[in-house]
Tab-separated table of N, CA and C in Angstrom:
chain	number	residue	atom	x	y	z
A	720	GLU	N	-164.073	18.669	27.148
A	720	GLU	CA	-163.698	18.427	28.516
A	720	GLU	C	-162.930	19.622	29.048
A	721	LEU	N	-163.331	20.092	30.194
A	721	LEU	CA	-162.662	21.260	30.775
A	721	LEU	C	-161.920	20.935	32.055
A	722	TRP	N	-161.963	19.699	32.506
A	722	TRP	CA	-161.331	19.360	33.785
A	722	TRP	C	-159.818	19.567	33.751
A	723	TYR	N	-159.222	19.700	32.576
A	723	TYR	CA	-157.782	19.937	32.453
A	723	TYR	C	-157.506	21.173	31.592
A	724	ALA	N	-158.450	22.098	31.535
A	724	ALA	CA	-158.342	23.274	30.661
A	724	ALA	C	-157.073	24.086	30.919
A	725	GLY	N	-156.644	24.193	32.154
A	725	GLY	CA	-155.444	24.956	32.472
A	725	GLY	C	-154.171	24.330	31.938
A	726	SER	N	-154.204	23.037	31.718
A	726	SER	CA	-153.057	22.358	31.113
A	726	SER	C	-153.130	22.407	29.598
A	727	LYS	N	-154.333	22.507	29.064
A	727	LYS	CA	-154.535	22.426	27.612
A	727	LYS	C	-154.379	23.771	26.905
A	728	PHE	N	-155.016	24.799	27.430
A	728	PHE	CA	-155.099	26.069	26.720
A	728	PHE	C	-154.063	27.076	27.177
A	729	GLN	N	-153.816	28.051	26.322
A	729	GLN	CA	-153.010	29.204	26.684
A	729	GLN	C	-153.981	30.295	27.130
A	730	LYS	N	-153.696	30.905	28.251
A	730	LYS	CA	-154.637	31.824	28.896
A	730	LYS	C	-155.050	32.995	28.001
A	731	ALA	N	-154.114	33.619	27.320
A	731	ALA	CA	-154.460	34.768	26.468
A	731	ALA	C	-155.458	34.352	25.388
A	732	TRP	N	-155.221	33.196	24.775
A	732	TRP	CA	-156.149	32.714	23.750
A	732	TRP	C	-157.510	32.443	24.363
A	733	LEU	N	-157.547	31.758	25.501
A	733	LEU	CA	-158.814	31.395	26.138
A	733	LEU	C	-159.626	32.639	26.499
A	734	THR	N	-158.973	33.633	27.060
A	734	THR	CA	-159.670	34.875	27.436
A	734	THR	C	-160.264	35.550	26.197
A	735	ALA	N	-159.506	35.625	25.129
A	735	ALA	CA	-160.005	36.237	23.886
A	735	ALA	C	-161.129	35.394	23.279
A	736	TRP	N	-160.979	34.072	23.288
A	736	TRP	CA	-161.987	33.193	22.697
A	736	TRP	C	-163.309	33.294	23.434
A	737	LEU	N	-163.276	33.406	24.741
A	737	LEU	CA	-164.519	33.519	25.516
A	737	LEU	C	-165.283	34.792	25.159
A	738	GLN	N	-164.572	35.816	24.718
A	738	GLN	CA	-165.216	37.073	24.329
A	738	GLN	C	-165.728	37.036	22.888
A	739	ASP	N	-165.105	36.230	22.051
A	739	ASP	CA	-165.503	36.142	20.644
A	739	ASP	C	-165.287	34.705	20.148
A	740	PRO	N	-166.130	33.783	20.619
A	740	PRO	CA	-165.912	32.370	20.289
A	740	PRO	C	-166.147	32.049	18.820
A	741	LYS	N	-165.227	31.285	18.280
A	741	LYS	CA	-165.327	30.771	16.913
A	741	LYS	C	-165.196	29.253	17.008
A	742	PRO	N	-165.889	28.516	16.162
A	742	PRO	CA	-165.802	27.055	16.245
A	742	PRO	C	-164.365	26.551	16.056
A	743	ILE	N	-164.001	25.606	16.876
A	743	ILE	CA	-162.707	24.932	16.758
A	743	ILE	C	-162.902	23.647	15.965
A	744	ARG	N	-164.031	23.045	16.168
A	744	ARG	CA	-164.384	21.809	15.470
A	744	ARG	C	-165.292	22.200	14.301
A	745	PRO	N	-164.849	22.012	13.041
A	745	PRO	CA	-165.650	22.434	11.888
A	745	PRO	C	-167.030	21.769	11.806
A	746	MET	N	-167.083	20.502	12.216
A	746	MET	CA	-168.349	19.779	12.138
A	746	MET	C	-168.923	19.635	13.546
A	747	LYS	N	-170.238	19.524	13.631
A	747	LYS	CA	-170.899	19.289	14.901
A	747	LYS	C	-170.289	18.037	15.525
A	748	TYR	N	-170.126	18.043	16.853
A	748	TYR	CA	-169.514	16.905	17.532
A	748	TYR	C	-170.261	15.617	17.183
A	749	ASN	N	-169.510	14.599	16.840
A	749	ASN	CA	-170.031	13.275	16.452
A	749	ASN	C	-170.828	13.293	15.155
A	750	SER	N	-170.568	14.230	14.272
A	750	SER	CA	-171.237	14.272	12.976
A	750	SER	C	-170.209	14.461	11.872
A	751	LEU	N	-170.442	13.804	10.772
A	751	LEU	CA	-169.598	13.981	9.593
A	751	LEU	C	-170.299	14.808	8.524
A	752	THR	N	-171.549	15.190	8.793
A	752	THR	CA	-172.329	15.886	7.774
A	752	THR	C	-172.890	17.236	8.217
A	753	VAL	N	-173.018	17.469	9.510
A	753	VAL	CA	-173.638	18.702	10.007
A	753	VAL	C	-172.556	19.648	10.500
A	754	LYS	N	-172.536	20.865	9.947
A	754	LYS	CA	-171.541	21.861	10.361
A	754	LYS	C	-171.791	22.314	11.793
A	755	ASN	N	-170.730	22.688	12.463
A	755	ASN	CA	-170.798	23.231	13.809
A	755	ASN	C	-171.489	24.591	13.736
A	756	ALA	N	-172.533	24.761	14.514
A	756	ALA	CA	-173.309	26.007	14.488
A	756	ALA	C	-172.527	27.189	15.060
A	757	GLY	N	-171.516	26.913	15.853
A	757	GLY	CA	-170.737	28.017	16.423
A	757	GLY	C	-171.568	28.901	17.321
A	758	ASP	N	-172.407	28.290	18.132
A	758	ASP	CA	-173.351	29.064	18.935
A	758	ASP	C	-172.947	29.189	20.409
A	759	HIS	N	-171.659	29.168	20.685
A	759	HIS	CA	-171.195	29.343	22.054
A	759	HIS	C	-171.461	30.783	22.473
A	760	PRO	N	-171.991	30.997	23.669
A	760	PRO	CA	-172.270	32.377	24.104
A	760	PRO	C	-170.995	33.188	24.304
A	761	LYS	N	-171.115	34.486	24.051
A	761	LYS	CA	-169.993	35.407	24.258
A	761	LYS	C	-170.005	35.903	25.698
A	762	SER	N	-168.830	36.208	26.203
A	762	SER	CA	-168.690	36.787	27.539
A	762	SER	C	-168.092	38.176	27.402
A	763	ASN	N	-168.441	39.050	28.339
A	763	ASN	CA	-167.790	40.365	28.328
A	763	ASN	C	-166.376	40.198	28.872
A	764	ALA	N	-165.562	41.232	28.745
A	764	ALA	CA	-164.142	41.133	29.098
A	764	ALA	C	-163.929	40.725	30.559
A	765	GLY	N	-164.687	41.304	31.458
A	765	GLY	CA	-164.533	40.983	32.883
A	765	GLY	C	-164.895	39.539	33.183
A	766	ASP	N	-166.025	39.097	32.644
A	766	ASP	CA	-166.444	37.706	32.864
A	766	ASP	C	-165.466	36.743	32.210
A	767	ALA	N	-165.013	37.075	30.999
A	767	ALA	CA	-164.062	36.200	30.302
A	767	ALA	C	-162.778	36.050	31.115
A	768	ALA	N	-162.292	37.130	31.681
A	768	ALA	CA	-161.073	37.068	32.496
A	768	ALA	C	-161.288	36.196	33.725
A	769	ALA	N	-162.436	36.338	34.370
A	769	ALA	CA	-162.727	35.538	35.565
A	769	ALA	C	-162.896	34.056	35.211
A	770	ILE	N	-163.590	33.777	34.133
A	770	ILE	CA	-163.777	32.388	33.689
A	770	ILE	C	-162.431	31.775	33.318
A	771	ALA	N	-161.626	32.536	32.573
A	771	ALA	CA	-160.303	32.037	32.177
A	771	ALA	C	-159.440	31.774	33.408
A	772	ASP	N	-159.479	32.667	34.388
A	772	ASP	CA	-158.707	32.450	35.619
A	772	ASP	C	-159.121	31.136	36.271
A	773	TYR	N	-160.412	30.908	36.367
A	773	TYR	CA	-160.904	29.669	36.973
A	773	TYR	C	-160.456	28.450	36.167
A	774	LEU	N	-160.700	28.487	34.851
A	774	LEU	CA	-160.366	27.338	34.009
A	774	LEU	C	-158.869	27.044	33.992
A	775	MET	N	-158.051	28.067	34.050
A	775	MET	CA	-156.606	27.850	34.039
A	775	MET	C	-156.127	27.175	35.330
A	776	GLY	N	-156.956	27.177	36.346
A	776	GLY	CA	-156.626	26.474	37.586
A	776	GLY	C	-156.927	24.984	37.524
A	777	LEU	N	-157.616	24.539	36.480
A	777	LEU	CA	-157.957	23.124	36.322
A	777	LEU	C	-156.863	22.460	35.496
A	778	THR	N	-155.996	21.722	36.160
A	778	THR	CA	-154.842	21.149	35.474
A	778	THR	C	-154.753	19.642	35.691
A	779	SER	N	-153.922	19.022	34.893
A	779	SER	CA	-153.684	17.590	34.990
A	779	SER	C	-152.228	17.345	35.374
A	780	PRO	N	-151.997	16.480	36.345
A	780	PRO	CA	-150.609	16.162	36.704
A	780	PRO	C	-149.883	15.391	35.597
A	781	ALA	N	-150.612	14.901	34.610
A	781	ALA	CA	-149.991	14.166	33.498
A	781	ALA	C	-149.264	15.093	32.533
A	782	VAL	N	-149.526	16.395	32.623
A	782	VAL	CA	-148.883	17.361	31.723
A	782	VAL	C	-147.663	17.937	32.430
A	783	LYS	N	-146.503	17.608	31.918
A	783	LYS	CA	-145.241	18.089	32.485
A	783	LYS	C	-144.905	19.442	31.870
A	784	ALA	N	-144.970	20.483	32.662
A	784	ALA	CA	-144.792	21.846	32.170
A	784	ALA	C	-143.362	22.128	31.720
A	785	GLY	N	-143.255	22.842	30.609
A	785	GLY	CA	-141.973	23.334	30.135
A	785	GLY	C	-141.093	22.325	29.426
A	786	THR	N	-141.657	21.214	28.963
A	786	THR	CA	-140.823	20.206	28.306
A	786	THR	C	-140.815	20.323	26.789
A	787	ILE	N	-141.873	20.838	26.191
A	787	ILE	CA	-141.968	20.920	24.735
A	787	ILE	C	-141.923	22.377	24.305
A	788	LYS	N	-141.022	22.682	23.424
A	788	LYS	CA	-140.924	24.027	22.846
A	788	LYS	C	-141.376	23.959	21.394
A	789	PRO	N	-142.190	24.920	20.934
A	789	PRO	CA	-142.605	24.919	19.526
A	789	PRO	C	-141.383	24.881	18.610
A	790	SER	N	-141.457	24.031	17.593
A	790	SER	CA	-140.341	23.891	16.666
A	790	SER	C	-140.853	23.377	15.330
A	791	PRO	N	-140.391	23.977	14.236
A	791	PRO	CA	-140.793	23.481	12.916
A	791	PRO	C	-140.021	22.204	12.568
A	792	SER	N	-140.026	21.275	13.481
A	792	SER	CA	-139.281	20.022	13.382
A	792	SER	C	-139.583	19.272	12.083
A	793	VAL	N	-138.542	18.974	11.339
A	793	VAL	CA	-138.696	18.196	10.101
A	793	VAL	C	-139.245	16.815	10.433
A	794	GLN	N	-138.742	16.222	11.514
A	794	GLN	CA	-139.233	14.900	11.912
A	794	GLN	C	-140.716	14.976	12.277
A	795	GLY	N	-141.091	15.992	13.048
A	795	GLY	CA	-142.493	16.165	13.430
A	795	GLY	C	-143.386	16.372	12.222
A	796	ARG	N	-142.928	17.208	11.280
A	796	ARG	CA	-143.708	17.446	10.058
A	796	ARG	C	-143.869	16.167	9.251
A	797	ASN	N	-142.801	15.402	9.095
A	797	ASN	CA	-142.888	14.167	8.319
A	797	ASN	C	-143.827	13.153	8.962
A	798	ILE	N	-143.783	13.052	10.274
A	798	ILE	CA	-144.697	12.131	10.957
A	798	ILE	C	-146.131	12.630	10.793
A	799	PHE	N	-146.352	13.928	11.021
A	799	PHE	CA	-147.694	14.510	10.938
A	799	PHE	C	-148.285	14.376	9.535
A	800	THR	N	-147.490	14.661	8.514
A	800	THR	CA	-148.032	14.711	7.153
A	800	THR	C	-147.913	13.408	6.378
A	801	LYS	N	-146.946	12.558	6.730
A	801	LYS	CA	-146.711	11.358	5.914
A	801	LYS	C	-146.910	10.047	6.656
A	802	LYS	N	-146.338	9.933	7.845
A	802	LYS	CA	-146.362	8.651	8.545
A	802	LYS	C	-147.713	8.373	9.212
A	803	MET	N	-148.308	9.404	9.815
A	803	MET	CA	-149.577	9.230	10.528
A	803	MET	C	-150.675	9.985	9.772
A	804	PRO	N	-151.893	9.594	9.934
A	804	PRO	CA	-152.986	10.204	9.162
A	804	PRO	C	-153.604	11.445	9.812
A	805	CYS	N	-152.824	12.314	10.416
A	805	CYS	CA	-153.355	13.473	11.143
A	805	CYS	C	-154.279	14.336	10.283
A	806	GLY	N	-153.844	14.613	9.052
A	806	GLY	CA	-154.627	15.458	8.154
A	806	GLY	C	-155.913	14.805	7.663
A	807	GLY	N	-156.100	13.541	7.940
A	807	GLY	CA	-157.355	12.894	7.562
A	807	GLY	C	-158.522	13.403	8.390
A	808	CYS	N	-158.254	13.817	9.610
A	808	CYS	CA	-159.308	14.300	10.516
A	808	CYS	C	-159.174	15.786	10.850
A	809	HIS	N	-157.943	16.271	10.920
A	809	HIS	CA	-157.689	17.644	11.368
A	809	HIS	C	-157.313	18.561	10.213
A	810	SER	N	-157.911	19.759	10.191
A	810	SER	CA	-157.438	20.771	9.248
A	810	SER	C	-156.224	21.447	9.888
A	811	TYR	N	-155.299	21.882	9.040
A	811	TYR	CA	-154.066	22.472	9.537
A	811	TYR	C	-153.510	23.421	8.474
A	812	PRO	N	-152.697	24.392	8.914
A	812	PRO	CA	-152.117	25.332	7.957
A	812	PRO	C	-150.959	24.699	7.191
A	813	SER	N	-150.861	25.053	5.929
A	813	SER	CA	-149.748	24.590	5.108
A	813	SER	C	-149.380	25.702	4.142
A	814	LYS	N	-148.335	25.495	3.372
A	814	LYS	CA	-147.926	26.498	2.386
A	814	LYS	C	-149.015	26.731	1.351
A	815	GLU	N	-149.829	25.714	1.116
A	815	GLU	CA	-150.916	25.813	0.138
A	815	GLU	C	-152.190	26.403	0.741
A	816	GLY	N	-152.166	26.756	2.007
A	816	GLY	CA	-153.357	27.241	2.706
A	816	GLY	C	-153.810	26.201	3.713
A	817	VAL	N	-155.055	26.252	4.104
A	817	VAL	CA	-155.577	25.282	5.058
A	817	VAL	C	-155.947	24.017	4.305
A	818	GLN	N	-155.516	22.881	4.845
A	818	GLN	CA	-155.876	21.613	4.233
A	818	GLN	C	-156.175	20.604	5.331
A	819	GLY	N	-156.640	19.434	4.944
A	819	GLY	CA	-156.902	18.374	5.903
A	819	GLY	C	-158.378	18.134	6.106
A	820	GLY	N	-158.678	17.281	7.054
A	820	GLY	CA	-160.047	16.837	7.307
A	820	GLY	C	-160.842	17.779	8.184
A	821	LEU	N	-162.112	17.454	8.313
A	821	LEU	CA	-163.039	18.302	9.060
A	821	LEU	C	-163.666	17.603	10.257
A	822	SER	N	-163.406	16.321	10.449
A	822	SER	CA	-164.089	15.597	11.518
A	822	SER	C	-163.482	15.838	12.895
A	823	GLY	N	-162.200	16.157	12.959
A	823	GLY	CA	-161.556	16.452	14.237
A	823	GLY	C	-161.443	17.944	14.443
A	824	PRO	N	-161.010	18.360	15.624
A	824	PRO	CA	-160.811	19.788	15.863
A	824	PRO	C	-159.768	20.346	14.897
A	825	SER	N	-159.974	21.573	14.464
A	825	SER	CA	-159.003	22.232	13.607
A	825	SER	C	-157.731	22.495	14.401
A	826	LEU	N	-156.612	22.328	13.739
A	826	LEU	CA	-155.333	22.655	14.353
A	826	LEU	C	-154.800	23.995	13.858
A	827	VAL	N	-155.586	24.685	13.048
A	827	VAL	CA	-155.226	26.034	12.638
A	827	VAL	C	-155.236	26.895	13.906
A	828	GLY	N	-154.161	27.599	14.141
A	828	GLY	CA	-154.052	28.435	15.336
A	828	GLY	C	-153.656	27.673	16.586
A	829	ALA	N	-153.304	26.393	16.447
A	829	ALA	CA	-152.960	25.584	17.617
A	829	ALA	C	-151.786	26.169	18.394
A	830	GLY	N	-150.892	26.864	17.723
A	830	GLY	CA	-149.741	27.455	18.392
A	830	GLY	C	-150.104	28.509	19.409
A	831	LYS	N	-151.216	29.186	19.205
A	831	LYS	CA	-151.682	30.197	20.156
A	831	LYS	C	-152.710	29.626	21.120
A	832	ARG	N	-153.374	28.541	20.716
A	832	ARG	CA	-154.472	27.977	21.502
A	832	ARG	C	-154.013	26.919	22.499
A	833	LEU	N	-153.132	26.032	22.064
A	833	LEU	CA	-152.798	24.859	22.872
A	833	LEU	C	-151.417	24.953	23.510
A	834	ASN	N	-151.327	24.432	24.705
A	834	ASN	CA	-150.068	24.304	25.419
A	834	ASN	C	-149.301	23.142	24.774
A	835	PRO	N	-148.077	23.355	24.295
A	835	PRO	CA	-147.322	22.280	23.658
A	835	PRO	C	-147.123	21.058	24.556
A	836	ASP	N	-146.995	21.283	25.854
A	836	ASP	CA	-146.836	20.166	26.785
A	836	ASP	C	-148.106	19.322	26.852
A	837	TRP	N	-149.268	19.978	26.740
A	837	TRP	CA	-150.530	19.226	26.713
A	837	TRP	C	-150.627	18.412	25.419
A	838	ILE	N	-150.238	18.995	24.293
A	838	ILE	CA	-150.290	18.246	23.027
A	838	ILE	C	-149.502	16.947	23.181
A	839	ASN	N	-148.309	17.045	23.741
A	839	ASN	CA	-147.469	15.865	23.929
A	839	ASN	C	-148.132	14.856	24.868
A	840	ALA	N	-148.642	15.337	25.999
A	840	ALA	CA	-149.289	14.441	26.965
A	840	ALA	C	-150.515	13.776	26.347
A	841	TYR	N	-151.267	14.532	25.561
A	841	TYR	CA	-152.467	13.983	24.912
A	841	TYR	C	-152.085	12.897	23.905
A	842	LEU	N	-151.076	13.160	23.101
A	842	LEU	CA	-150.634	12.156	22.139
A	842	LEU	C	-150.112	10.903	22.847
A	843	ALA	N	-149.465	11.098	23.986
A	843	ALA	CA	-148.885	9.971	24.724
A	843	ALA	C	-149.937	9.126	25.426
A	844	ASP	N	-151.082	9.731	25.789
A	844	ASP	CA	-152.117	8.987	26.516
A	844	ASP	C	-153.490	9.599	26.270
A	845	THR	N	-153.995	9.439	25.060
A	845	THR	CA	-155.288	10.039	24.712
A	845	THR	C	-156.409	9.540	25.608
A	846	LYS	N	-156.377	8.289	26.009
A	846	LYS	CA	-157.457	7.734	26.839
A	846	LYS	C	-157.558	8.436	28.189
A	847	LEU	N	-156.448	8.901	28.717
A	847	LEU	CA	-156.475	9.610	29.994
A	847	LEU	C	-157.313	10.880	29.881
A	848	PHE	N	-157.125	11.615	28.795
A	848	PHE	CA	-157.807	12.892	28.628
A	848	PHE	C	-159.190	12.751	28.031
A	849	LYS	N	-159.388	11.738	27.241
A	849	LYS	CA	-160.679	11.551	26.580
A	849	LYS	C	-160.933	10.045	26.432
A	850	PRO	N	-161.533	9.434	27.461
A	850	PRO	CA	-161.726	7.981	27.427
A	850	PRO	C	-162.553	7.488	26.237
A	851	VAL	N	-163.554	8.253	25.849
A	851	VAL	CA	-164.353	7.895	24.674
A	851	VAL	C	-163.944	8.866	23.583
A	852	ARG	N	-163.251	8.345	22.567
A	852	ARG	CA	-162.702	9.231	21.551
A	852	ARG	C	-162.553	8.503	20.230
A	853	ASP	N	-162.368	9.296	19.195
A	853	ASP	CA	-162.084	8.757	17.877
A	853	ASP	C	-160.597	8.864	17.548
A	854	MET	N	-159.855	9.590	18.346
A	854	MET	CA	-158.428	9.788	18.122
A	854	MET	C	-157.692	8.460	18.291
A	855	PRO	N	-156.899	8.068	17.314
A	855	PRO	CA	-156.126	6.820	17.444
A	855	PRO	C	-155.095	6.915	18.569
A	856	ASP	N	-154.656	5.770	19.030
A	856	ASP	CA	-153.635	5.679	20.061
A	856	ASP	C	-152.272	5.670	19.384
A	857	PHE	N	-151.708	6.858	19.183
A	857	PHE	CA	-150.426	6.963	18.491
A	857	PHE	C	-149.250	6.531	19.365
A	858	ALA	N	-149.421	6.545	20.680
A	858	ALA	CA	-148.340	6.110	21.562
A	858	ALA	C	-148.033	4.632	21.366
A	859	ALA	N	-148.975	3.894	20.824
A	859	ALA	CA	-148.747	2.465	20.574
A	859	ALA	C	-147.848	2.236	19.354
A	860	VAL	N	-147.712	3.257	18.493
A	860	VAL	CA	-146.926	3.080	17.270
A	860	VAL	C	-145.765	4.066	17.130
A	861	LEU	N	-145.731	5.094	17.961
A	861	LEU	CA	-144.645	6.076	17.900
A	861	LEU	C	-143.882	6.077	19.213
A	862	ASN	N	-142.588	6.303	19.136
A	862	ASN	CA	-141.809	6.378	20.372
A	862	ASN	C	-141.967	7.766	20.995
A	863	PRO	N	-141.600	7.919	22.266
A	863	PRO	CA	-141.780	9.215	22.942
A	863	PRO	C	-141.119	10.389	22.221
A	864	LYS	N	-139.953	10.202	21.627
A	864	LYS	CA	-139.280	11.300	20.917
A	864	LYS	C	-140.091	11.720	19.693
A	865	ASP	N	-140.673	10.756	18.973
A	865	ASP	CA	-141.534	11.081	17.832
A	865	ASP	C	-142.757	11.876	18.291
A	866	LEU	N	-143.352	11.485	19.398
A	866	LEU	CA	-144.508	12.215	19.929
A	866	LEU	C	-144.112	13.640	20.284
A	867	GLU	N	-142.948	13.814	20.888
A	867	GLU	CA	-142.452	15.155	21.220
A	867	GLU	C	-142.255	15.986	19.958
A	868	ASN	N	-141.698	15.383	18.917
A	868	ASN	CA	-141.490	16.107	17.665
A	868	ASN	C	-142.803	16.539	17.026
A	869	VAL	N	-143.814	15.673	17.058
A	869	VAL	CA	-145.128	16.040	16.528
A	869	VAL	C	-145.736	17.162	17.360
A	870	ALA	N	-145.652	17.062	18.678
A	870	ALA	CA	-146.196	18.112	19.551
A	870	ALA	C	-145.501	19.449	19.281
A	871	ALA	N	-144.181	19.427	19.145
A	871	ALA	CA	-143.427	20.660	18.870
A	871	ALA	C	-143.831	21.246	17.521
A	872	TYR	N	-144.059	20.393	16.536
A	872	TYR	CA	-144.462	20.848	15.217
A	872	TYR	C	-145.875	21.450	15.221
A	873	VAL	N	-146.820	20.757	15.840
A	873	VAL	CA	-148.193	21.280	15.922
A	873	VAL	C	-148.229	22.603	16.661
A	874	ALA	N	-147.352	22.761	17.652
A	874	ALA	CA	-147.315	23.998	18.441
A	874	ALA	C	-146.844	25.206	17.623
A	875	THR	N	-146.388	24.995	16.393
A	875	THR	CA	-145.993	26.120	15.534
A	875	THR	C	-147.136	26.578	14.635
A	876	PHE	N	-148.249	25.874	14.612
A	876	PHE	CA	-149.336	26.197	13.680
A	876	PHE	C	-149.975	27.542	14.003
A	877	GLU	N	-150.035	28.370	12.961
A	877	GLU	CA	-150.671	29.686	13.111
A	877	GLU	C	-152.077	29.650	12.579
């Protein structure tokens, strides 16, 4: 979904990705067995800048800018790795290297790719951003401060 791309992505990452796209989702969308072909077309620098400018103008009022700062929050890490099953679907960086599942988008590099405020808004209301989804509704089981801590923690992923 790109209707909220300006709230979701960081512009520098988006501009670079459009010039040299790499799969974010390891598996083909809606598949547990077929790898993502990674066949997104490349754009030249000028086109990538223009596309990124346009996409960054597509925002959601549900994303409150400047509220979440990246933080290696112990609470966020504990919720992400122990309390909730995030690593069951998402690959993520750890001291042991990349670990986690392959069915959801990779969170490796999320700190450069995703706006921390969007991560928080998405966790708080996944249905708003993606009405048909496999992502669980964590807002039903976590309080807003826990969601903020998870968003701050994910925003540190390199």
